[in-house]
Short mmCIF file of C-alpha atoms and ligand atoms in Angstrom, two decimals:
data_model
loop_
_atom_site.label_atom_id
_atom_site.label_comp_id
_atom_site.label_asym_id
_atom_site.label_seq_id
_atom_site.Cartn_x
_atom_site.Cartn_y
_atom_site.Cartn_z
CA MET A 228 -212.81 5.29 -44.92
CA ILE A 229 -210.53 6.72 -47.60
CA LYS A 230 -213.54 8.44 -49.13
CA HIS A 231 -214.41 10.02 -45.75
CA LEU A 232 -210.83 11.17 -45.26
CA THR A 233 -210.66 12.72 -48.72
CA ALA A 234 -213.92 14.56 -48.11
CA ALA A 235 -212.63 15.81 -44.74
CA LEU A 236 -209.35 16.99 -46.30
CA MET A 237 -211.21 18.78 -49.08
CA ALA A 238 -213.40 20.52 -46.56
CA ALA A 239 -210.35 21.61 -44.57
CA ALA A 240 -208.63 22.91 -47.70
CA ALA A 241 -211.75 24.82 -48.68
CA SER A 242 -212.06 26.45 -45.27
CA GLN A 243 -208.36 27.39 -45.41
CA ALA A 244 -208.92 29.01 -48.79
CA PHE A 245 -211.77 30.98 -47.33
CA ALA A 246 -209.56 32.05 -44.40
CA GLN A 247 -206.95 33.64 -46.73
CA PRO A 248 -207.19 37.43 -47.04
CA ALA A 249 -208.33 38.76 -50.38
CA PRO A 250 -205.30 39.66 -52.57
CA ALA A 251 -204.44 43.38 -52.66
CA PRO A 252 -205.72 45.05 -55.82
CA LEU A 253 -202.99 45.39 -58.44
CA PRO A 254 -201.85 48.94 -59.23
CA ALA A 255 -202.96 50.37 -62.57
CA PRO A 256 -201.17 48.67 -65.47
CA ILE A 257 -198.13 50.48 -66.85
CA VAL A 258 -197.71 50.15 -70.61
CA VAL A 259 -194.52 51.53 -72.11
CA PRO A 260 -195.40 53.55 -75.24
CA SER A 261 -193.73 52.24 -78.39
CA ALA A 262 -192.10 55.63 -79.09
CA LEU A 263 -190.39 55.45 -75.70
CA ALA A 264 -189.25 51.88 -76.30
CA SER A 265 -187.75 52.76 -79.67
CA LEU A 266 -185.99 55.84 -78.25
CA ARG A 267 -184.42 53.52 -75.63
CA ASP A 268 -183.49 50.78 -78.11
CA ASP A 269 -182.04 53.22 -80.62
CA ALA A 270 -179.71 54.55 -77.89
CA LEU A 271 -178.75 51.00 -76.89
CA ASN A 272 -177.83 50.01 -80.42
CA ASN A 273 -176.56 53.21 -82.00
CA ASP A 274 -175.45 55.87 -79.53
CA HIS A 275 -172.11 57.47 -80.34
CA TYR A 276 -172.59 60.81 -78.59
CA ALA A 277 -171.41 59.51 -75.20
CA TRP A 278 -168.31 57.80 -76.56
CA ASP A 279 -167.42 60.91 -78.59
CA ILE A 280 -167.52 63.03 -75.42
CA VAL A 281 -165.52 60.61 -73.22
CA GLU A 282 -162.97 60.06 -75.96
CA GLY A 283 -162.72 63.75 -76.82
CA LEU A 284 -162.48 65.09 -73.27
CA THR A 285 -159.93 62.50 -72.09
CA THR A 286 -157.82 62.86 -75.25
CA GLU A 287 -157.95 66.60 -75.90
CA ILE A 288 -157.84 67.72 -72.25
CA GLY A 289 -156.66 64.75 -70.17
CA PRO A 290 -156.45 65.20 -66.38
CA ARG A 291 -158.58 68.09 -65.06
CA LEU A 292 -157.68 68.78 -61.45
CA ASP A 293 -159.87 71.23 -59.54
CA GLY A 294 -159.06 74.88 -60.06
CA THR A 295 -156.14 74.25 -62.41
CA GLU A 296 -155.51 75.68 -65.84
CA ALA A 297 -156.43 72.22 -67.23
CA GLU A 298 -159.87 72.40 -65.62
CA ALA A 299 -160.34 75.87 -67.18
CA ARG A 300 -159.43 74.44 -70.62
CA ALA A 301 -161.95 71.66 -69.99
CA ARG A 302 -164.68 74.27 -69.39
CA THR A 303 -163.86 75.93 -72.71
CA TRP A 304 -163.93 72.50 -74.38
CA ALA A 305 -167.30 71.78 -72.77
CA VAL A 306 -168.81 75.06 -74.00
CA SER A 307 -167.76 74.43 -77.58
CA ARG A 308 -168.95 70.80 -77.54
CA LEU A 309 -172.33 71.60 -75.94
CA THR A 310 -172.85 74.49 -78.38
CA ALA A 311 -171.93 72.31 -81.36
CA LEU A 312 -174.45 69.70 -80.21
CA GLY A 313 -177.16 72.35 -80.43
CA PHE A 314 -177.86 73.06 -76.75
CA LYS A 315 -179.00 76.55 -75.73
CA ASN A 316 -178.03 78.97 -72.94
CA VAL A 317 -174.56 77.43 -72.76
CA ARG A 318 -172.58 79.24 -70.08
CA ILE A 319 -169.81 79.02 -67.49
CA GLU A 320 -170.53 80.05 -63.92
CA THR A 321 -167.28 80.55 -62.02
CA PHE A 322 -166.56 80.48 -58.30
CA PRO A 323 -163.36 81.06 -56.28
CA LEU A 324 -161.43 78.05 -55.05
CA GLN A 325 -158.47 77.30 -52.80
CA VAL A 326 -156.42 75.18 -55.23
CA TRP A 327 -154.17 72.32 -54.08
CA THR A 328 -151.62 70.80 -56.48
CA ARG A 329 -149.07 68.01 -56.03
CA GLY A 330 -145.34 68.05 -56.73
CA ALA A 331 -142.69 65.38 -56.31
CA GLU A 332 -143.66 62.40 -54.16
CA SER A 333 -141.86 59.29 -52.96
CA ALA A 334 -141.66 56.91 -49.99
CA GLU A 335 -138.73 54.80 -48.96
CA ILE A 336 -138.25 52.35 -46.12
CA LEU A 337 -134.88 53.18 -44.50
CA ALA A 338 -134.79 50.25 -42.06
CA PRO A 339 -134.89 47.33 -41.51
CA PHE A 340 -135.28 46.43 -45.22
CA PRO A 341 -134.50 49.50 -47.37
CA GLN A 342 -136.76 49.78 -50.43
CA LYS A 343 -139.11 52.18 -52.20
CA LEU A 344 -142.91 52.16 -51.82
CA ALA A 345 -145.47 53.56 -54.29
CA VAL A 346 -147.21 56.55 -52.69
CA THR A 347 -149.34 59.54 -53.67
CA ALA A 348 -150.36 62.57 -51.64
CA LEU A 349 -153.97 62.92 -50.54
CA GLY A 350 -155.75 66.17 -51.37
CA ASN A 351 -154.95 69.03 -48.97
CA SER A 352 -151.90 67.19 -47.64
CA ALA A 353 -149.29 69.47 -46.09
CA SER A 354 -146.04 69.62 -48.02
CA THR A 355 -142.93 67.91 -46.63
CA GLY A 356 -140.81 70.18 -48.78
CA PRO A 357 -138.37 68.63 -51.24
CA GLN A 358 -136.16 67.27 -48.45
CA GLY A 359 -138.99 65.09 -47.05
CA VAL A 360 -139.43 63.81 -43.49
CA SER A 361 -138.21 60.64 -41.76
CA GLY A 362 -139.84 58.84 -38.87
CA GLU A 363 -140.75 55.56 -37.26
CA ILE A 364 -143.95 53.86 -38.41
CA VAL A 365 -146.77 53.19 -35.93
CA ALA A 366 -149.48 50.99 -37.45
CA PHE A 367 -153.24 50.65 -36.82
CA ASP A 368 -155.83 48.48 -38.54
CA SER A 369 -158.58 51.12 -38.34
CA VAL A 370 -159.18 54.78 -37.58
CA ASP A 371 -160.95 53.71 -34.37
CA ALA A 372 -157.81 51.88 -33.24
CA LEU A 373 -155.83 55.06 -33.97
CA ARG A 374 -158.37 57.13 -32.03
CA ALA A 375 -158.17 54.77 -29.07
CA ALA A 376 -154.36 54.90 -28.91
CA PRO A 377 -152.67 57.18 -26.37
CA ASP A 378 -151.18 60.32 -27.95
CA SER A 379 -147.77 59.26 -26.64
CA ALA A 380 -147.82 56.21 -28.95
CA VAL A 381 -148.32 58.44 -32.00
CA ARG A 382 -146.46 61.69 -31.29
CA GLY A 383 -143.59 62.39 -33.69
CA LYS A 384 -144.21 59.19 -35.68
CA ILE A 385 -145.55 58.35 -39.12
CA VAL A 386 -148.96 56.72 -38.72
CA PHE A 387 -149.92 53.84 -41.04
CA VAL A 388 -153.63 52.87 -41.22
CA ASP A 389 -154.09 49.49 -42.89
CA HIS A 390 -157.78 48.97 -43.63
CA HIS A 391 -159.04 46.62 -46.34
CA MET A 392 -161.86 47.36 -48.78
CA ALA A 393 -163.77 44.66 -50.70
CA PRO A 394 -165.47 45.14 -54.09
CA THR A 395 -169.27 45.50 -54.03
CA GLN A 396 -171.82 45.98 -56.79
CA ASP A 397 -173.40 48.98 -55.09
CA GLY A 398 -170.17 50.61 -53.93
CA SER A 399 -171.22 50.42 -50.29
CA SER A 400 -167.74 49.35 -49.15
CA TYR A 401 -166.39 52.80 -50.10
CA GLY A 402 -168.02 54.31 -47.00
CA PRO A 403 -166.00 52.34 -44.42
CA GLY A 404 -163.19 51.68 -46.93
CA GLY A 405 -162.60 55.39 -47.41
CA THR A 406 -162.65 56.28 -43.70
CA PRO A 407 -158.86 56.01 -43.16
CA ARG A 408 -158.31 58.44 -46.04
CA ARG A 409 -161.03 60.88 -45.01
CA LEU A 410 -160.56 60.89 -41.22
CA GLY A 411 -157.13 59.36 -40.60
CA PRO A 412 -155.09 62.51 -41.32
CA THR A 413 -157.17 64.67 -38.95
CA VAL A 414 -156.97 62.14 -36.09
CA ALA A 415 -153.24 61.54 -36.65
CA SER A 416 -152.58 65.29 -36.62
CA GLN A 417 -154.57 65.78 -33.42
CA LYS A 418 -152.39 63.14 -31.76
CA GLY A 419 -149.20 64.89 -32.80
CA ALA A 420 -148.17 62.56 -35.66
CA LEU A 421 -145.38 63.69 -37.97
CA ALA A 422 -147.21 62.36 -41.05
CA ILE A 423 -149.65 59.64 -42.11
CA VAL A 424 -149.86 57.04 -44.88
CA VAL A 425 -153.00 54.93 -45.42
CA ARG A 426 -153.65 51.82 -47.45
CA SER A 427 -155.39 53.11 -50.61
CA ALA A 428 -159.19 53.02 -50.69
CA GLY A 429 -159.31 50.59 -53.61
CA THR A 430 -160.00 47.00 -54.61
CA ASP A 431 -157.19 46.29 -57.10
CA HIS A 432 -153.77 44.79 -56.68
CA HIS A 433 -151.89 47.09 -59.02
CA ARG A 434 -148.99 49.17 -57.85
CA ASN A 435 -151.04 52.34 -58.18
CA PRO A 436 -151.89 54.42 -55.15
CA HIS A 437 -155.42 55.90 -55.11
CA ALA A 438 -155.63 59.67 -54.69
CA GLY A 439 -158.60 61.31 -53.02
CA VAL A 440 -159.56 64.21 -50.86
CA GLN A 441 -159.29 64.57 -47.12
CA THR A 442 -159.94 67.71 -45.14
CA PHE A 443 -158.27 68.59 -41.88
CA GLY A 444 -161.12 69.22 -39.48
CA ASN A 445 -161.62 70.41 -35.90
CA GLY A 446 -158.71 72.83 -36.15
CA ALA A 447 -156.21 70.04 -36.86
CA THR A 448 -152.89 71.32 -38.21
CA PRO A 449 -152.21 70.01 -41.73
CA ILE A 450 -149.59 67.23 -41.82
CA PRO A 451 -148.20 65.33 -44.80
CA ALA A 452 -150.78 62.66 -45.74
CA GLY A 453 -150.40 60.01 -48.43
CA ALA A 454 -151.88 56.76 -49.73
CA LEU A 455 -149.79 53.67 -50.45
CA SER A 456 -150.73 51.35 -53.29
CA ILE A 457 -152.36 48.17 -52.02
CA PRO A 458 -149.38 45.85 -52.76
CA ASP A 459 -147.10 48.38 -51.04
CA ALA A 460 -149.39 48.62 -48.01
CA GLU A 461 -149.30 44.81 -47.80
CA GLN A 462 -145.51 44.87 -48.13
CA LEU A 463 -145.24 47.38 -45.30
CA ALA A 464 -147.59 45.27 -43.16
CA ARG A 465 -145.41 42.18 -43.73
CA ILE A 466 -142.27 44.09 -42.81
CA LEU A 467 -143.92 45.40 -39.63
CA LYS A 468 -144.91 41.83 -38.69
CA ARG A 469 -141.21 40.94 -38.49
CA GLY A 470 -141.24 42.91 -35.25
CA GLN A 471 -138.38 45.37 -35.77
CA PRO A 472 -138.89 49.15 -35.77
CA VAL A 473 -139.58 50.39 -39.30
CA ARG A 474 -138.32 53.80 -40.41
CA LEU A 475 -139.81 55.55 -43.44
CA HIS A 476 -138.63 58.54 -45.45
CA LEU A 477 -141.59 60.34 -46.99
CA THR A 478 -141.54 63.13 -49.56
CA LEU A 479 -144.89 64.69 -50.49
CA VAL A 480 -144.46 68.09 -52.08
CA SER A 481 -147.57 70.17 -52.67
CA GLU A 482 -148.67 73.77 -52.83
CA THR A 483 -151.89 75.74 -52.50
CA HIS A 484 -153.01 79.00 -54.04
CA GLN A 485 -156.15 81.04 -54.57
CA GLY A 486 -157.75 80.21 -57.92
CA GLN A 487 -161.02 79.70 -59.71
CA SER A 488 -163.29 76.87 -60.82
CA GLY A 489 -166.71 76.77 -62.43
CA ASN A 490 -169.76 74.85 -63.60
CA VAL A 491 -170.71 74.56 -67.27
CA ILE A 492 -174.47 74.71 -67.88
CA ALA A 493 -176.47 74.09 -71.06
CA GLU A 494 -180.15 73.62 -71.77
CA LEU A 495 -182.59 71.89 -74.06
CA PRO A 496 -185.51 74.32 -73.68
CA GLY A 497 -188.87 72.70 -73.05
CA ARG A 498 -192.16 73.66 -74.66
CA ASP A 499 -193.29 75.26 -71.40
CA PRO A 500 -190.40 77.30 -69.97
CA LYS A 501 -192.43 78.03 -66.81
CA LEU A 502 -192.29 74.40 -65.69
CA ALA A 503 -189.56 73.20 -63.31
CA PRO A 504 -186.59 71.79 -65.26
CA VAL A 505 -185.09 68.32 -65.09
CA LEU A 506 -181.41 68.55 -64.11
CA VAL A 507 -178.93 65.98 -65.41
CA GLY A 508 -175.21 66.07 -64.83
CA GLY A 509 -171.87 64.71 -63.86
CA HIS A 510 -168.60 66.35 -62.90
CA LEU A 511 -166.10 67.82 -65.30
CA ASP A 512 -163.07 67.82 -63.01
CA SER A 513 -160.95 64.77 -62.27
CA TRP A 514 -158.00 63.69 -60.18
CA ASP A 515 -154.69 64.39 -61.85
CA LEU A 516 -153.13 60.89 -61.98
CA GLY A 517 -155.30 59.46 -64.78
CA THR A 518 -157.42 61.13 -67.44
CA GLY A 519 -160.66 60.81 -65.46
CA ALA A 520 -162.41 58.58 -67.98
CA ILE A 521 -164.61 56.67 -65.52
CA ASP A 522 -164.55 59.50 -62.95
CA ASP A 523 -166.22 61.36 -64.42
CA ALA A 524 -165.92 62.03 -68.16
CA SER A 525 -168.32 59.09 -68.55
CA GLY A 526 -170.87 60.78 -66.31
CA VAL A 527 -171.05 64.06 -68.22
CA ALA A 528 -171.04 62.06 -71.45
CA ILE A 529 -173.95 59.80 -70.45
CA ALA A 530 -176.11 62.68 -69.19
CA THR A 531 -175.38 64.84 -72.23
CA ALA A 532 -175.85 62.04 -74.76
CA ALA A 533 -179.27 61.23 -73.28
CA ALA A 534 -180.36 64.89 -73.49
CA LYS A 535 -179.05 65.10 -77.06
CA ARG A 536 -181.05 62.01 -78.05
CA ILE A 537 -184.20 63.64 -76.67
CA MET A 538 -183.33 66.78 -78.68
CA ASP A 539 -182.93 64.71 -81.85
CA SER A 540 -186.38 63.21 -81.39
CA GLY A 541 -188.22 66.49 -80.80
CA GLN A 542 -188.99 68.97 -78.02
CA PRO A 543 -189.88 67.79 -74.51
CA LEU A 544 -192.48 69.53 -72.36
CA ARG A 545 -189.95 70.45 -69.67
CA THR A 546 -186.54 72.04 -70.02
CA ILE A 547 -183.62 69.66 -69.58
CA ARG A 548 -180.73 71.41 -67.87
CA ILE A 549 -177.30 69.82 -68.22
CA VAL A 550 -174.68 70.65 -65.60
CA TRP A 551 -171.02 69.68 -65.90
CA PHE A 552 -170.06 70.42 -62.30
CA GLY A 553 -166.62 71.79 -61.47
CA SER A 554 -164.37 70.83 -58.57
CA GLU A 555 -166.32 67.87 -57.23
CA GLU A 556 -163.24 65.97 -56.16
CA THR A 557 -161.86 68.36 -53.58
CA GLY A 558 -165.11 69.21 -51.81
CA LEU A 559 -168.26 69.15 -53.98
CA TRP A 560 -167.66 72.86 -54.65
CA GLY A 561 -169.58 72.94 -57.96
CA GLY A 562 -172.66 71.39 -56.37
CA GLN A 563 -172.55 73.93 -53.58
CA ASP A 564 -172.22 76.83 -56.01
CA TYR A 565 -175.17 75.51 -58.05
CA ARG A 566 -177.28 75.31 -54.89
CA LYS A 567 -176.33 78.89 -53.98
CA ARG A 568 -177.55 80.14 -57.36
CA TYR A 569 -180.53 77.86 -58.06
CA GLY A 570 -181.38 76.17 -54.76
CA GLN A 571 -184.54 78.22 -54.32
CA GLN A 572 -185.93 77.09 -57.68
CA PRO A 573 -187.95 73.87 -57.82
CA HIS A 574 -186.55 71.11 -60.05
CA TRP A 575 -188.81 68.39 -61.47
CA ALA A 576 -186.02 65.86 -60.87
CA LEU A 577 -182.26 65.78 -60.27
CA LEU A 578 -180.01 63.07 -61.72
CA GLU A 579 -176.24 62.67 -61.66
CA SER A 580 -174.00 60.02 -63.19
CA ASP A 581 -170.79 59.63 -61.16
CA PHE A 582 -169.97 55.95 -60.79
CA GLY A 583 -168.22 54.97 -64.00
CA ALA A 584 -169.66 53.52 -67.18
CA ASP A 585 -170.44 49.90 -66.37
CA ARG A 586 -174.01 48.71 -66.84
CA ILE A 587 -176.86 50.11 -64.83
CA TRP A 588 -178.48 47.40 -62.71
CA ARG A 589 -180.98 49.33 -60.57
CA VAL A 590 -183.15 52.43 -60.63
CA THR A 591 -184.31 54.14 -57.48
CA SER A 592 -186.34 57.30 -57.22
CA LYS A 593 -187.55 59.88 -54.77
CA LEU A 594 -190.35 61.62 -56.60
CA GLY A 595 -193.00 61.54 -53.89
CA GLU A 596 -196.06 59.38 -53.38
CA GLN A 597 -198.23 61.30 -55.87
CA ARG A 598 -195.72 60.65 -58.68
CA ARG A 599 -195.54 56.88 -58.10
CA ASP A 600 -196.89 56.05 -61.57
CA GLU A 601 -194.13 58.16 -63.15
CA ALA A 602 -191.56 56.18 -61.15
CA ARG A 603 -193.24 52.91 -62.17
CA MET A 604 -193.18 53.98 -65.83
CA ILE A 605 -189.42 54.57 -65.54
CA GLY A 606 -189.02 51.11 -64.00
CA ALA A 607 -191.09 49.49 -66.76
CA ALA A 608 -189.16 51.30 -69.50
CA LEU A 609 -185.82 50.20 -68.02
CA ALA A 610 -186.70 46.58 -67.23
CA PRO A 611 -185.80 45.27 -70.73
CA LEU A 612 -182.27 46.64 -70.14
CA GLY A 613 -181.89 44.23 -67.19
CA ILE A 614 -182.50 46.98 -64.64
CA VAL A 615 -184.43 46.27 -61.44
CA THR A 616 -186.65 48.81 -59.74
CA GLY A 617 -185.40 49.63 -56.25
CA ALA A 618 -186.63 51.91 -53.50
CA PHE A 619 -189.13 54.72 -54.15
CA ASP A 620 -187.58 56.90 -51.44
CA LYS A 621 -183.96 57.04 -52.56
CA ALA A 622 -181.91 59.11 -54.98
CA ASP A 623 -178.26 60.10 -54.84
CA GLY A 624 -175.47 61.90 -56.64
CA SER A 625 -172.46 63.76 -55.28
CA ASP A 626 -173.09 67.27 -56.62
CA ILE A 627 -176.89 67.10 -56.43
CA GLU A 628 -176.76 65.89 -52.82
CA PRO A 629 -177.22 69.41 -51.36
CA LEU A 630 -180.48 69.86 -53.33
CA LEU A 631 -181.67 66.31 -52.57
CA ASP A 632 -181.00 67.04 -48.89
CA ASP A 633 -183.20 70.13 -49.26
CA GLY A 634 -186.01 67.75 -50.26
CA GLN A 635 -185.96 68.23 -54.03
CA PRO A 636 -186.96 65.13 -56.06
CA GLY A 637 -184.46 62.88 -57.84
CA VAL A 638 -183.82 59.61 -59.62
CA GLY A 639 -180.80 57.35 -59.11
CA LEU A 640 -179.50 55.08 -61.86
CA SER A 641 -177.04 52.71 -60.15
CA GLN A 642 -174.09 51.41 -62.13
CA ASP A 643 -172.37 48.13 -61.39
CA GLY A 644 -169.46 49.20 -59.19
CA THR A 645 -167.74 45.82 -58.92
CA ARG A 646 -164.59 46.98 -60.74
CA TYR A 647 -164.98 50.74 -60.24
CA PHE A 648 -162.60 50.91 -57.27
CA ASP A 649 -159.91 49.01 -59.16
CA TYR A 650 -159.28 52.21 -61.15
CA HIS A 651 -160.91 55.03 -59.16
CA HIS A 652 -158.54 57.99 -58.60
CA THR A 653 -155.51 56.10 -59.99
CA PRO A 654 -153.31 56.53 -63.07
CA ASP A 655 -155.34 53.63 -64.49
CA ASP A 656 -158.53 55.71 -64.83
CA THR A 657 -158.16 55.96 -68.61
CA LEU A 658 -160.35 55.57 -71.70
CA ASP A 659 -159.59 51.87 -72.27
CA LYS A 660 -161.52 51.08 -69.04
CA VAL A 661 -164.75 52.33 -70.62
CA ASP A 662 -166.67 49.50 -72.30
CA PRO A 663 -168.56 51.02 -75.28
CA VAL A 664 -171.35 48.42 -75.05
CA GLN A 665 -172.03 49.09 -71.38
CA LEU A 666 -171.72 52.83 -72.01
CA ARG A 667 -174.56 52.58 -74.55
CA GLN A 668 -176.69 50.66 -72.02
CA ASN A 669 -176.20 53.63 -69.68
CA VAL A 670 -177.27 56.08 -72.38
CA ALA A 671 -180.32 53.95 -73.19
CA ALA A 672 -181.39 53.94 -69.53
CA TRP A 673 -180.82 57.67 -69.15
CA THR A 674 -182.62 58.49 -72.40
CA ALA A 675 -185.70 56.50 -71.41
CA THR A 676 -185.67 58.00 -67.90
CA LEU A 677 -185.35 61.53 -69.27
CA ALA A 678 -188.12 60.93 -71.80
CA VAL A 679 -190.49 59.99 -68.97
CA LEU A 680 -189.46 62.88 -66.71
CA ALA A 681 -189.28 65.67 -69.33
CA GLY A 682 -191.87 64.36 -71.76
CA PRO A 683 -194.09 64.15 -73.61
CA ILE A 684 -191.83 64.87 -76.57
CA GLU A 685 -193.35 66.66 -79.53
CA ARG A 686 -191.66 65.64 -82.72
CA ALA A 687 -189.93 68.42 -84.61
CA PRO A 688 -191.22 68.83 -88.21
CA ALA A 689 -187.81 67.72 -89.51
CA ALA A 690 -187.82 64.61 -87.34
CA ARG A 691 -191.40 63.87 -88.48
CA SER A 692 -190.59 64.14 -92.15
CA ARG A 693 -187.45 62.00 -91.73
CA ARG A 694 -189.60 59.28 -90.23
CA ARG A 695 -191.88 59.06 -93.24
ZN1 ZN B 768 -166.69 61.34 -59.24
ZN1 ZN B 769 -163.76 60.87 -57.72
#
């Protein structure tokens, strides 16, 4: 009986095996060349170019707000550094800019519990003048709640939007988390508000407000608009919960003038100048509260260090074009100017680093179906760095977004953003937040990616003889 059962079970198992579909054929094997692996590992263990740039730019220039004299000094600094590193065709391409700068700023609860709150003006905020404005607070937990409120509930008051943002590895909470900052001022103005303060778009609990841009849209009249630090937003929320009317005095002084910004461009010429270049970049400008170490001195440093490491190893087939974009923070102006000048030219790939300097955990690409093996080679080269291969139809980057939207190809190297919004746009965005070990992992990933995209690299005679 048992024998019969066993035989029957075996027969059933066999027929099931036959019923399974044949496994899909594996794609062609991808073998990472040893020269590529050693280029990557050398960057991981030894790179100093990126640190030298982050340290130099944040120390010798410091904050670099869009269109200011400091941003102009940063362009000059960039030209001399890129030239000294041996890049060619180093140049500044300027464009006009409406410049916004901040002056004195403070917030103070007048009643029921008088005390100061930590505040900073959002980009393009109207100025209160030095005397400031006073008004009653009307609070909402989202921009939608503000939109749904009758105008009469808002008119003549100071709006407070209290919306929480949680840390995420991929930074996805910044979309909804940044909505009060981006849209709140426009909606509040349209409803006749006197001014607006939002809970900062951040994930820390330091008493630092987070700056950031907002743009009055749909013909909305500019009103004073500020961000409270997260502990201060929580304090205000607790005071409001007590149920008494809360009066706030808000001083946000700012001014605007017509000025100039610019992109800094440099190249590592490829062996075939007729081929479409690979563009790598970050943005040179920063908010004015910190020294812009993670946003985005790190980005220009990582992109430039990777290109320099390729240069040190020989000459790639394709030109690598480095762009240190200007005035990203107040409206992606550098990216738009680049598109105006070069948007008609094909690029082999676009890459931008603008999410700090913590380790890269994922690579995505949008190179097209016929370049799948190139994308797989990048994934294989990055895997030993602990980087997973993500989607084959995704690339991003603030300043390269206009060209990506036009359908040009790109690669996205995603940094771990878990602590990025603790410091983003605050006085705490300083050099000590950059971890040199993770910075080198970034450079290693970028170097390997660039070597695949711009390669093959022909060793320079000097590099060859050094190797012997
Ligand atoms: Zn940035
Ligand atoms: Zn930024």
